[in-house]
PDB file of C-alpha atoms in Angstrom:
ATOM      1  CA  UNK A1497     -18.895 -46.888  24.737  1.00 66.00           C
ATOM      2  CA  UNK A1498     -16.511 -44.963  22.130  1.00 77.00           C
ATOM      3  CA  UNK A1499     -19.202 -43.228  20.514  1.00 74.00           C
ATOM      4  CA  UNK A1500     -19.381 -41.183  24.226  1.00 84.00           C
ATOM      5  CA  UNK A1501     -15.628 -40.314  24.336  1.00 84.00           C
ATOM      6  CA  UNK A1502     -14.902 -37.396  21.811  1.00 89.00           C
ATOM      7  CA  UNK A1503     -11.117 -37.304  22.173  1.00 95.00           C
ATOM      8  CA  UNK A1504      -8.896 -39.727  23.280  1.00 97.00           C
ATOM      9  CA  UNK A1505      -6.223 -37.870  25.453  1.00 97.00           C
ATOM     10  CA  UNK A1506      -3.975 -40.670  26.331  1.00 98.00           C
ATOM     11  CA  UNK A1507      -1.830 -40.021  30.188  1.00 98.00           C
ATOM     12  CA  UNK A1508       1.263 -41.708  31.412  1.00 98.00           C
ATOM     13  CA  UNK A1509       0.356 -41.524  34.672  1.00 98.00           C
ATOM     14  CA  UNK A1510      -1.066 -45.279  35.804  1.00 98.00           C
ATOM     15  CA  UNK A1511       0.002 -48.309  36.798  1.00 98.00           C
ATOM     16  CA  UNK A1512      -2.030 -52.051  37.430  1.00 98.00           C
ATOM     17  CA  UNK A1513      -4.794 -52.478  39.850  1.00 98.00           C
ATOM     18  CA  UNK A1514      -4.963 -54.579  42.385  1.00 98.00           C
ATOM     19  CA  UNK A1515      -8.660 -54.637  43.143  1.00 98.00           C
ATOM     20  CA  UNK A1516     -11.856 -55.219  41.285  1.00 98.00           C
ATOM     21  CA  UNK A1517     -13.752 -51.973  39.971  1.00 98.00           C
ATOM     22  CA  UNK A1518     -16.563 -51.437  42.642  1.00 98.00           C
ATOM     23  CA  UNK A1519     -16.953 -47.512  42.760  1.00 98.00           C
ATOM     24  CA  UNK A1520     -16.504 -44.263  40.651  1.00 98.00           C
ATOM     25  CA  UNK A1521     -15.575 -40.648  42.748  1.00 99.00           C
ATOM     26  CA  UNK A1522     -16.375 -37.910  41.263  1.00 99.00           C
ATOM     27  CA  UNK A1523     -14.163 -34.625  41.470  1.00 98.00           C
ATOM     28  CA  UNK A1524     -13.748 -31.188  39.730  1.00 98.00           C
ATOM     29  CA  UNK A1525     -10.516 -30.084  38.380  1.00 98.00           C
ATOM     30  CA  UNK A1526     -10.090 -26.636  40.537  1.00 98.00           C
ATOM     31  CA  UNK A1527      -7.961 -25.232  37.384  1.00 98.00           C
ATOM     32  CA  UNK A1528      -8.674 -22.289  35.418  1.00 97.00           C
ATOM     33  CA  UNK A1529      -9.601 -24.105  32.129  1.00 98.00           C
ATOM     34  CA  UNK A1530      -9.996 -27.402  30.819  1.00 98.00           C
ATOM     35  CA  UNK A1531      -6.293 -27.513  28.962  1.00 98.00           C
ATOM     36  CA  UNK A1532      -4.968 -26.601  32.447  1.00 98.00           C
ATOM     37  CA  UNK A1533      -6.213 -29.333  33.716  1.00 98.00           C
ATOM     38  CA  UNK A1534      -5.759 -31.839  31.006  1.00 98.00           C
ATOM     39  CA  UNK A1535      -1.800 -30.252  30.739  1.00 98.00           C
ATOM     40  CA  UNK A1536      -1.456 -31.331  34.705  1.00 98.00           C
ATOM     41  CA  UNK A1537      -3.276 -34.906  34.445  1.00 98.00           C
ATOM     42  CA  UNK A1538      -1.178 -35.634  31.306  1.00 98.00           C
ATOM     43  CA  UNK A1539       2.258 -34.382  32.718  1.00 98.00           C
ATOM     44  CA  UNK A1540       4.361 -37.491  34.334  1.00 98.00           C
ATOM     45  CA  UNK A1541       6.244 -35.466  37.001  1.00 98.00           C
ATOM     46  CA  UNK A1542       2.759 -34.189  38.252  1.00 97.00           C
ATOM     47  CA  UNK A1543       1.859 -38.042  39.100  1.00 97.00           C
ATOM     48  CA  UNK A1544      -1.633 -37.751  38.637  1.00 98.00           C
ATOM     49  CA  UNK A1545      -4.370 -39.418  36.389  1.00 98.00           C
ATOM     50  CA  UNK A1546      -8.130 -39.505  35.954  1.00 98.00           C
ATOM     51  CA  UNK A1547     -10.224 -42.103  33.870  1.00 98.00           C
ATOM     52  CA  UNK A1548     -11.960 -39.776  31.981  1.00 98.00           C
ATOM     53  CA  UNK A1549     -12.322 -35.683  31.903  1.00 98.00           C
ATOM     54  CA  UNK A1550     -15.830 -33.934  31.149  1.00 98.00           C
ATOM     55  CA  UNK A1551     -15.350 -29.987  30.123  1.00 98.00           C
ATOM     56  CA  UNK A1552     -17.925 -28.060  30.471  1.00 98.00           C
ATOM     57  CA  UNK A1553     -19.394 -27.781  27.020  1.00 97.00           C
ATOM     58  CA  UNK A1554     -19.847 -31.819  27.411  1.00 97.00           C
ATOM     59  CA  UNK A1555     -16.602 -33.028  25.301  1.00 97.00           C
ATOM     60  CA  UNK A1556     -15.163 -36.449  26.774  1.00 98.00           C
ATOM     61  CA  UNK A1557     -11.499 -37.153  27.219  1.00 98.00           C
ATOM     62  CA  UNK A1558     -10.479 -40.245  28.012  1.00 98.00           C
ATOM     63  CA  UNK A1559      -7.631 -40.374  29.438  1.00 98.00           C
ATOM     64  CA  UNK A1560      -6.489 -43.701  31.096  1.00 98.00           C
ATOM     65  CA  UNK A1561      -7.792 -46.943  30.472  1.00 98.00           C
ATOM     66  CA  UNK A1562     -10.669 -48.394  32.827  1.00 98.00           C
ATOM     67  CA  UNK A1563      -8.918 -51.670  33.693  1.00 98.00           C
ATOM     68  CA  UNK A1564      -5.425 -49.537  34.415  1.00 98.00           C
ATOM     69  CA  UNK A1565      -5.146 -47.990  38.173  1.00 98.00           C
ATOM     70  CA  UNK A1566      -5.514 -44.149  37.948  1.00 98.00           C
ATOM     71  CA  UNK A1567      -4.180 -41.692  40.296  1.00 98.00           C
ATOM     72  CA  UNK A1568      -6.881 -39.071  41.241  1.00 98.00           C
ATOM     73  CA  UNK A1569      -8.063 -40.049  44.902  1.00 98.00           C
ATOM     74  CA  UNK A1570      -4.975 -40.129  46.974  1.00 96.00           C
ATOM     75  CA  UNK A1571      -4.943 -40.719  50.631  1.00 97.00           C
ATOM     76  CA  UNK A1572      -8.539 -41.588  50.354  1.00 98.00           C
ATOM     77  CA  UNK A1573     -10.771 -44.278  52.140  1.00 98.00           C
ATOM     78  CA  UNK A1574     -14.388 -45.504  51.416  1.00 98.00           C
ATOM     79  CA  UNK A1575     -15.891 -48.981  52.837  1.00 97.00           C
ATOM     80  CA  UNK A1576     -13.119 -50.296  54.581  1.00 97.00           C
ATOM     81  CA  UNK A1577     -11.095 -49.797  51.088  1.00 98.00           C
ATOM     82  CA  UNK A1578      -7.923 -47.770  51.706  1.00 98.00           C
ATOM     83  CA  UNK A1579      -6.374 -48.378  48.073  1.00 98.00           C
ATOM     84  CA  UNK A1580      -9.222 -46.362  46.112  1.00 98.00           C
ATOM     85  CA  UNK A1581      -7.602 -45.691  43.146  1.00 98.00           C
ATOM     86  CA  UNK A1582      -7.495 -49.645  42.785  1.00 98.00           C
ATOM     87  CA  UNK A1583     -10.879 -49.939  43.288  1.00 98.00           C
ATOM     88  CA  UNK A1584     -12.281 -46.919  41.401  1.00 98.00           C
ATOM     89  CA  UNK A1585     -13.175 -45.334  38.170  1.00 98.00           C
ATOM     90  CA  UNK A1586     -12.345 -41.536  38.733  1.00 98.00           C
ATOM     91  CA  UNK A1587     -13.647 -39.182  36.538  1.00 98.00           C
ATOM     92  CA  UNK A1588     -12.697 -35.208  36.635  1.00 98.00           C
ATOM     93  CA  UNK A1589     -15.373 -32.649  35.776  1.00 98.00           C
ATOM     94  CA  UNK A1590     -14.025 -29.500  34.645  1.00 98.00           C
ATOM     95  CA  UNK A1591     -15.205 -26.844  37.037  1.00 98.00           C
ATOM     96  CA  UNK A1592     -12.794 -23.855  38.732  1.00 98.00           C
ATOM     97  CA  UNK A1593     -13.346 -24.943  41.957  1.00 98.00           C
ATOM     98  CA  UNK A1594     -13.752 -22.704  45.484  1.00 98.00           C
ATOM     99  CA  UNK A1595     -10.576 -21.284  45.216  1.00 97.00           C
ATOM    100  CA  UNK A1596     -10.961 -19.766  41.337  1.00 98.00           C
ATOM    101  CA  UNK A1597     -14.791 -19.009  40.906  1.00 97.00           C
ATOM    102  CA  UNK A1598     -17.182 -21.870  41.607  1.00 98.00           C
ATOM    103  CA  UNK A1599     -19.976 -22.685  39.718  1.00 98.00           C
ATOM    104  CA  UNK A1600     -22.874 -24.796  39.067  1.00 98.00           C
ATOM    105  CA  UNK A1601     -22.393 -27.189  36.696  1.00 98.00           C
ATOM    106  CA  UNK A1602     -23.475 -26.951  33.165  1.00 98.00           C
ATOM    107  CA  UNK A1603     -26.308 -28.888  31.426  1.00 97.00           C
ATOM    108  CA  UNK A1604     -23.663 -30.069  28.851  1.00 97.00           C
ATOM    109  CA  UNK A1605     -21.524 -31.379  30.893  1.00 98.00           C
ATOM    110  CA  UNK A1606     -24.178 -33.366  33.333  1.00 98.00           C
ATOM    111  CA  UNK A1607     -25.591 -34.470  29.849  1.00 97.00           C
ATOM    112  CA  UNK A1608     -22.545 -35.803  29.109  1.00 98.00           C
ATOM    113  CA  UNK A1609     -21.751 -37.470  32.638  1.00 98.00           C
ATOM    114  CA  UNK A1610     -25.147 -39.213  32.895  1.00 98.00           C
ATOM    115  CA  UNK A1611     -24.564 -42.223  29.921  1.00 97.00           C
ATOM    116  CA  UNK A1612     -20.679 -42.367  31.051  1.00 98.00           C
ATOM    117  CA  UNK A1613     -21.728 -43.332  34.300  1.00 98.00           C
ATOM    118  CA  UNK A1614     -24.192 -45.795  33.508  1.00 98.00           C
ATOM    119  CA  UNK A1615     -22.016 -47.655  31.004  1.00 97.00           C
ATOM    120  CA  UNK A1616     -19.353 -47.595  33.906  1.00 98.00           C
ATOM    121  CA  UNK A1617     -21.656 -48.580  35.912  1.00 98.00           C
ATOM    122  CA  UNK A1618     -23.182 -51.562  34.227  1.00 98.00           C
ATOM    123  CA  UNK A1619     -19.694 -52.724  32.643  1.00 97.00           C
ATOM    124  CA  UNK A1620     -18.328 -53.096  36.348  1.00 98.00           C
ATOM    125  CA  UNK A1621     -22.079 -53.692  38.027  1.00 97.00           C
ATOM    126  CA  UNK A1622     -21.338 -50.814  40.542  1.00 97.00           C
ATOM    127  CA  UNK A1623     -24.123 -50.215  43.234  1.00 95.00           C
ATOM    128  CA  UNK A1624     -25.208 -46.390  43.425  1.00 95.00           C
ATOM    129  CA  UNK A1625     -23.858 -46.154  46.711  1.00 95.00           C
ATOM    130  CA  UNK A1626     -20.570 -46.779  45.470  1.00 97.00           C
ATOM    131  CA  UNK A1627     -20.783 -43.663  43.442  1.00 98.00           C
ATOM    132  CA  UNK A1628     -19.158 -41.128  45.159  1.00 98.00           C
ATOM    133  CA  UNK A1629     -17.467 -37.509  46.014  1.00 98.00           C
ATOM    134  CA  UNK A1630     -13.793 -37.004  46.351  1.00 98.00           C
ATOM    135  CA  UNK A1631     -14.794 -35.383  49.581  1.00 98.00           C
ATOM    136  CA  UNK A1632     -16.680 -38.634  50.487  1.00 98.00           C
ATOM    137  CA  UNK A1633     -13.706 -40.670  50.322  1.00 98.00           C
ATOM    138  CA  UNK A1634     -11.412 -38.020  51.998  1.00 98.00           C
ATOM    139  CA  UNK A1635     -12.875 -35.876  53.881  1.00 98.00           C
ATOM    140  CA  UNK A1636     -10.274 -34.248  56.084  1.00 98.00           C
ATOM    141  CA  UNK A1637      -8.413 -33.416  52.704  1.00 98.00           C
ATOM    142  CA  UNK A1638     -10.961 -32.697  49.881  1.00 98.00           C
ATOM    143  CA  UNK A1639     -14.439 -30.886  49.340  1.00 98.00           C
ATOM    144  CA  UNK A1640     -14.960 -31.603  45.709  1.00 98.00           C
ATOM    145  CA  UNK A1641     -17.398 -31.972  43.456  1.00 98.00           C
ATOM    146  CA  UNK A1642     -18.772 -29.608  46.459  1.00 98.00           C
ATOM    147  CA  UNK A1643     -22.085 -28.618  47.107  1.00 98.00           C
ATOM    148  CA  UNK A1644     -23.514 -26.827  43.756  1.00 98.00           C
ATOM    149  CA  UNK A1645     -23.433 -30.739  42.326  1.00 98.00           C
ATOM    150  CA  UNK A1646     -26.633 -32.047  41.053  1.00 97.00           C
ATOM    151  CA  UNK A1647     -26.253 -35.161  42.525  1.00 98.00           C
ATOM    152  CA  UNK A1648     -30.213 -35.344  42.158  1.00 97.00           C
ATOM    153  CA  UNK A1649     -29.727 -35.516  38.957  1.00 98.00           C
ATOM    154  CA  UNK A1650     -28.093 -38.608  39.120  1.00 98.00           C
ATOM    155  CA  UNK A1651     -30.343 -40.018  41.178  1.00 97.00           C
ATOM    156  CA  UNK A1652     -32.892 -39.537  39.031  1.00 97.00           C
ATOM    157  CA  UNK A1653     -31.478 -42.260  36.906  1.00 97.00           C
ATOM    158  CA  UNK A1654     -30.385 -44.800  39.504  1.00 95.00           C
ATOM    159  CA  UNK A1655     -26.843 -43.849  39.562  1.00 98.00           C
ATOM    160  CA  UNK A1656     -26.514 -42.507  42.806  1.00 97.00           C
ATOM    161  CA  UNK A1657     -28.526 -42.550  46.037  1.00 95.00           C
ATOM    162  CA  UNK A1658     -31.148 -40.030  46.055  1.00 95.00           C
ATOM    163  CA  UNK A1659     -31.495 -37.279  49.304  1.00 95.00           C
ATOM    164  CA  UNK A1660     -33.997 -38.998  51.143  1.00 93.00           C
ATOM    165  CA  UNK A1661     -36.799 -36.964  53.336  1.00 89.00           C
ATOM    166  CA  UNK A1662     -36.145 -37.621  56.912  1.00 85.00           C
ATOM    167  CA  UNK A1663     -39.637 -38.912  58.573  1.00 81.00           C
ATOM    168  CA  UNK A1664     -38.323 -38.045  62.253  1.00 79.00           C
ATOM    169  CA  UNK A1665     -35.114 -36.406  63.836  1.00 79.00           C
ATOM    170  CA  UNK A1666     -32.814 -38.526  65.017  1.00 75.00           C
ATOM    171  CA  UNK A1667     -30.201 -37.416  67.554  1.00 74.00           C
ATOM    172  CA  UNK A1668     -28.251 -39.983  69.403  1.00 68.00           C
ATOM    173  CA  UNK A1669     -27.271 -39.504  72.701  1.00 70.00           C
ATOM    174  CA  UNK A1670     -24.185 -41.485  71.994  1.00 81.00           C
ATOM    175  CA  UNK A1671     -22.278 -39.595  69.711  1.00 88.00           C
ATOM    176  CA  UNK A1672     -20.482 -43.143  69.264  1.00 91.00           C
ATOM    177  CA  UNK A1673     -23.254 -44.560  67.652  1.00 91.00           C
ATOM    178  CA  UNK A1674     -23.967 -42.146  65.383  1.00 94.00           C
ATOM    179  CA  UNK A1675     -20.054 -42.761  64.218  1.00 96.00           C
ATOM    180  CA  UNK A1676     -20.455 -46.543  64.242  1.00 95.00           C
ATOM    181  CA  UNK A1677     -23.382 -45.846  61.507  1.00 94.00           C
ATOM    182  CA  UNK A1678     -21.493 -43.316  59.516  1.00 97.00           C
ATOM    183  CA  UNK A1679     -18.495 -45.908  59.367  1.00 97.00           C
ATOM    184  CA  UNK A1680     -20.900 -48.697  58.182  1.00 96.00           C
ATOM    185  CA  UNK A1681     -22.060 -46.315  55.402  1.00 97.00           C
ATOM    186  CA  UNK A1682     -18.752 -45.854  53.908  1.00 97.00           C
ATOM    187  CA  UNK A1683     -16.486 -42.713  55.699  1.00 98.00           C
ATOM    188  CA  UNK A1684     -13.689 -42.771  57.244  1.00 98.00           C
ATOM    189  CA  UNK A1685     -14.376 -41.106  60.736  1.00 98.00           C
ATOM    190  CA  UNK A1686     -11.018 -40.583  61.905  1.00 97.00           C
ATOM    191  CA  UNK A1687     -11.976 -37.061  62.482  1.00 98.00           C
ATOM    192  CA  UNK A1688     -15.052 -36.670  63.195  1.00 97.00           C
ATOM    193  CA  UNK A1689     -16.369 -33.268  62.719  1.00 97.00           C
ATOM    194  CA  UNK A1690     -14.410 -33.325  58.669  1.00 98.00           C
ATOM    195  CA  UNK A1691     -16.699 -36.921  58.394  1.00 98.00           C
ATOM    196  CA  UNK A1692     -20.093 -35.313  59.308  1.00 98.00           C
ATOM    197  CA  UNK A1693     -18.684 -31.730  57.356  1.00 98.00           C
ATOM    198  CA  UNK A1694     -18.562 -34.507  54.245  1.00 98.00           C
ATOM    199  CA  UNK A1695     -21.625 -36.281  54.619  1.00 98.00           C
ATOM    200  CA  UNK A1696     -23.665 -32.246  54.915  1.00 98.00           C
ATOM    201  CA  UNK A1697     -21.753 -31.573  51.759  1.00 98.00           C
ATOM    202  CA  UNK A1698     -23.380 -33.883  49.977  1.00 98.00           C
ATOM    203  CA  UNK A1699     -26.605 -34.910  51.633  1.00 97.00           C
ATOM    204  CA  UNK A1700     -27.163 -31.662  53.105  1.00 97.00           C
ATOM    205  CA  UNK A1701     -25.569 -29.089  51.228  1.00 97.00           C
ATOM    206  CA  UNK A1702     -27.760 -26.097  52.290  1.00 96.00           C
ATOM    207  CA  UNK A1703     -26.126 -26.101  55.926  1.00 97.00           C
ATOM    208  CA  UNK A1704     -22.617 -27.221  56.160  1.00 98.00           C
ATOM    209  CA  UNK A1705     -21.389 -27.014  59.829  1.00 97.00           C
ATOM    210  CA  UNK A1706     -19.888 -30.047  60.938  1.00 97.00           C
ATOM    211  CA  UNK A1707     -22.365 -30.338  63.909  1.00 94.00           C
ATOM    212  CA  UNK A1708     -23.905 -33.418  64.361  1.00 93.00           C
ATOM    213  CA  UNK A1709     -28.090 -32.592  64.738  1.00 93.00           C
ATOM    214  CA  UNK A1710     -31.369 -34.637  64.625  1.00 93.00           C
ATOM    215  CA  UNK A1711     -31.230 -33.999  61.047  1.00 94.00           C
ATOM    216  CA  UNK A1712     -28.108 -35.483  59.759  1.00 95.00           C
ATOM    217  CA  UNK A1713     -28.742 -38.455  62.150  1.00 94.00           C
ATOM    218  CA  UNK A1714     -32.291 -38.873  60.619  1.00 94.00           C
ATOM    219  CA  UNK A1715     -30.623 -38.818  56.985  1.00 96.00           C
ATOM    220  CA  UNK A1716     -27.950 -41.402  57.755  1.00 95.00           C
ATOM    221  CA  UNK A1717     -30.296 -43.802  59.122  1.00 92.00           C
ATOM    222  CA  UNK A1718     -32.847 -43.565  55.948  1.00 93.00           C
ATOM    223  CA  UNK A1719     -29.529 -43.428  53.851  1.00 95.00           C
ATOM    224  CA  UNK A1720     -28.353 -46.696  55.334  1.00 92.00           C
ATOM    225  CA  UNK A1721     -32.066 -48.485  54.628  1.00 87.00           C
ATOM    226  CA  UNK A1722     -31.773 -46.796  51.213  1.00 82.00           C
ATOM    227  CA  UNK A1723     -28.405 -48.226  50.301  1.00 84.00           C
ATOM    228  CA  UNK A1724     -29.026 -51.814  51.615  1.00 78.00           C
ATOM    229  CA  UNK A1725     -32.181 -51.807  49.461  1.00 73.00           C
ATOM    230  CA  UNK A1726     -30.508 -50.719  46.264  1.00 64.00           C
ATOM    231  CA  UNK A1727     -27.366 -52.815  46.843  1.00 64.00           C
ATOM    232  CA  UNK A1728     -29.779 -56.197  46.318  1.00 56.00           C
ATOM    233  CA  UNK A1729     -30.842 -54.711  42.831  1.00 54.00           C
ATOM    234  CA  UNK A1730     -28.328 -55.146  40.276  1.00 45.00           C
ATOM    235  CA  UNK A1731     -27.601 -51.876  37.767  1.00 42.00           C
ATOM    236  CA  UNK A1732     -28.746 -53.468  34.092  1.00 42.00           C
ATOM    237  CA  UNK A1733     -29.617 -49.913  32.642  1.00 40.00           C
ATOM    238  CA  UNK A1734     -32.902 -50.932  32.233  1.00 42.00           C
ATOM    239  CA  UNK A1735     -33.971 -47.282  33.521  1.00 40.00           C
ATOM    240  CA  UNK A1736     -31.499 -45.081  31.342  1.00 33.00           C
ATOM    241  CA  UNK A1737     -33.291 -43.348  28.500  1.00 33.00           C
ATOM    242  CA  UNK A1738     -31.120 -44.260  25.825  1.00 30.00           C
TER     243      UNK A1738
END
């Protein structure tokens, strides 16, 4: 794995987990530039931490230790796991964010992201499902890596679930149900309308509403076959081209 990480960028801000690895959550940093963001995630009275930092160019930081407890998802919930950090690998992906200039993300940097991921991945035999947004896992709070990210991209490689084509529309005339489903697949649907805002985000990205339609009910329920499908297979690598 070293000869991935470029700079070792050591930060004070971890303690010990208490739960297996089973998931990674993405995020972007919402800074201006990189050292902004590696000056915060390194600064002890700012009390937060990432595994690993991605600039744009592709340089790796790493930045806390994978089998130490990082501090990037906060309040956060995913699966019926409340203590995410415990649970997760969280890696930052330098980016300014909504509030300073969004942008797609770079070819370097997704370059970069794709071999990371898979050696997390395989060390900690993490299902794609379990690879995830920060706005997945708190969705009232966050919207990041937001919609510009290729999450395709990961797919592609069998690190993420993959947008699936919805064969019919699917609106349930129990709103209840619907929420039942999107519970089962992971969010935490406290609030509704910030749940089904998250899940458009990132399965649906081109409308982002909040409203609960045919559509997003048809993607949930090929989402769920999807993820029980890919959960049975384990993630060897056997598919990465390197």
């Amino acid at each position: 794995m070293d000869e991935l990480i470029h700079r070792d960028t050591p930060s004070p801000n971890w303690n010990e987990r208490k739960l297996p690895v089973s998931m990674v959550v993405l995020h972007y940093t919402g800074m201006k530039s990189a050292q902004d963001a590696l000056d915060r995630l390194c600064d002890p009275s700012a009390e937060v931490s990432a595994h690993y930092l991605i600039e744009e160019d592709g340089i790796v930081h790493r930045l806390v230790a994978e089998d130490k407890r990082a501090w990037h998802a906060g309040r956060s919930y995913w699966r019926g796991i409340t203590d995410v950090n415990s649970a997760s690998v969280g890696i930052e992906l330098v980016n300014p964010g909504h509030t300073l200039g969004y942008r797609p993300f770079p070819e370097a940097q997704m370059e970069a992201l794709i071999p990371l991921l898979a050696g997390i991945m395989a060390r900690h035999n993490i299902a794609p499902a379990n690879v995830v947004g920060h706005s997945d896992v708190a969705p009232v709070r966050k919207i990041d890596p937001g919609e510009l990210f290729e999450w395709e991209v990961l797919a592609r490689y069998g690190l993420a679930l993959s947008t699936p084509k919805p064969r019919i529309r699917l609106l349930h005339e129990n709103p209840g149900a619907f929420f039942l489903s999107l519970e089962r697949f992971g969010y935490d649907v406290t609030d509704g309308r910030a749940a089904v805002t998250a899940f458009q985000r990132r399965f649906r990205p081109r409308i982002i509403d909040g409203e609960l339609d045919g559509e997003v009910g048809a993607l949930l329920f090929e989402l769920l076959i999807a993820r029980d499908s890919s959960e049975q297979d384990d993630c060897d690598g056997d598919d990465f081209p390197w």
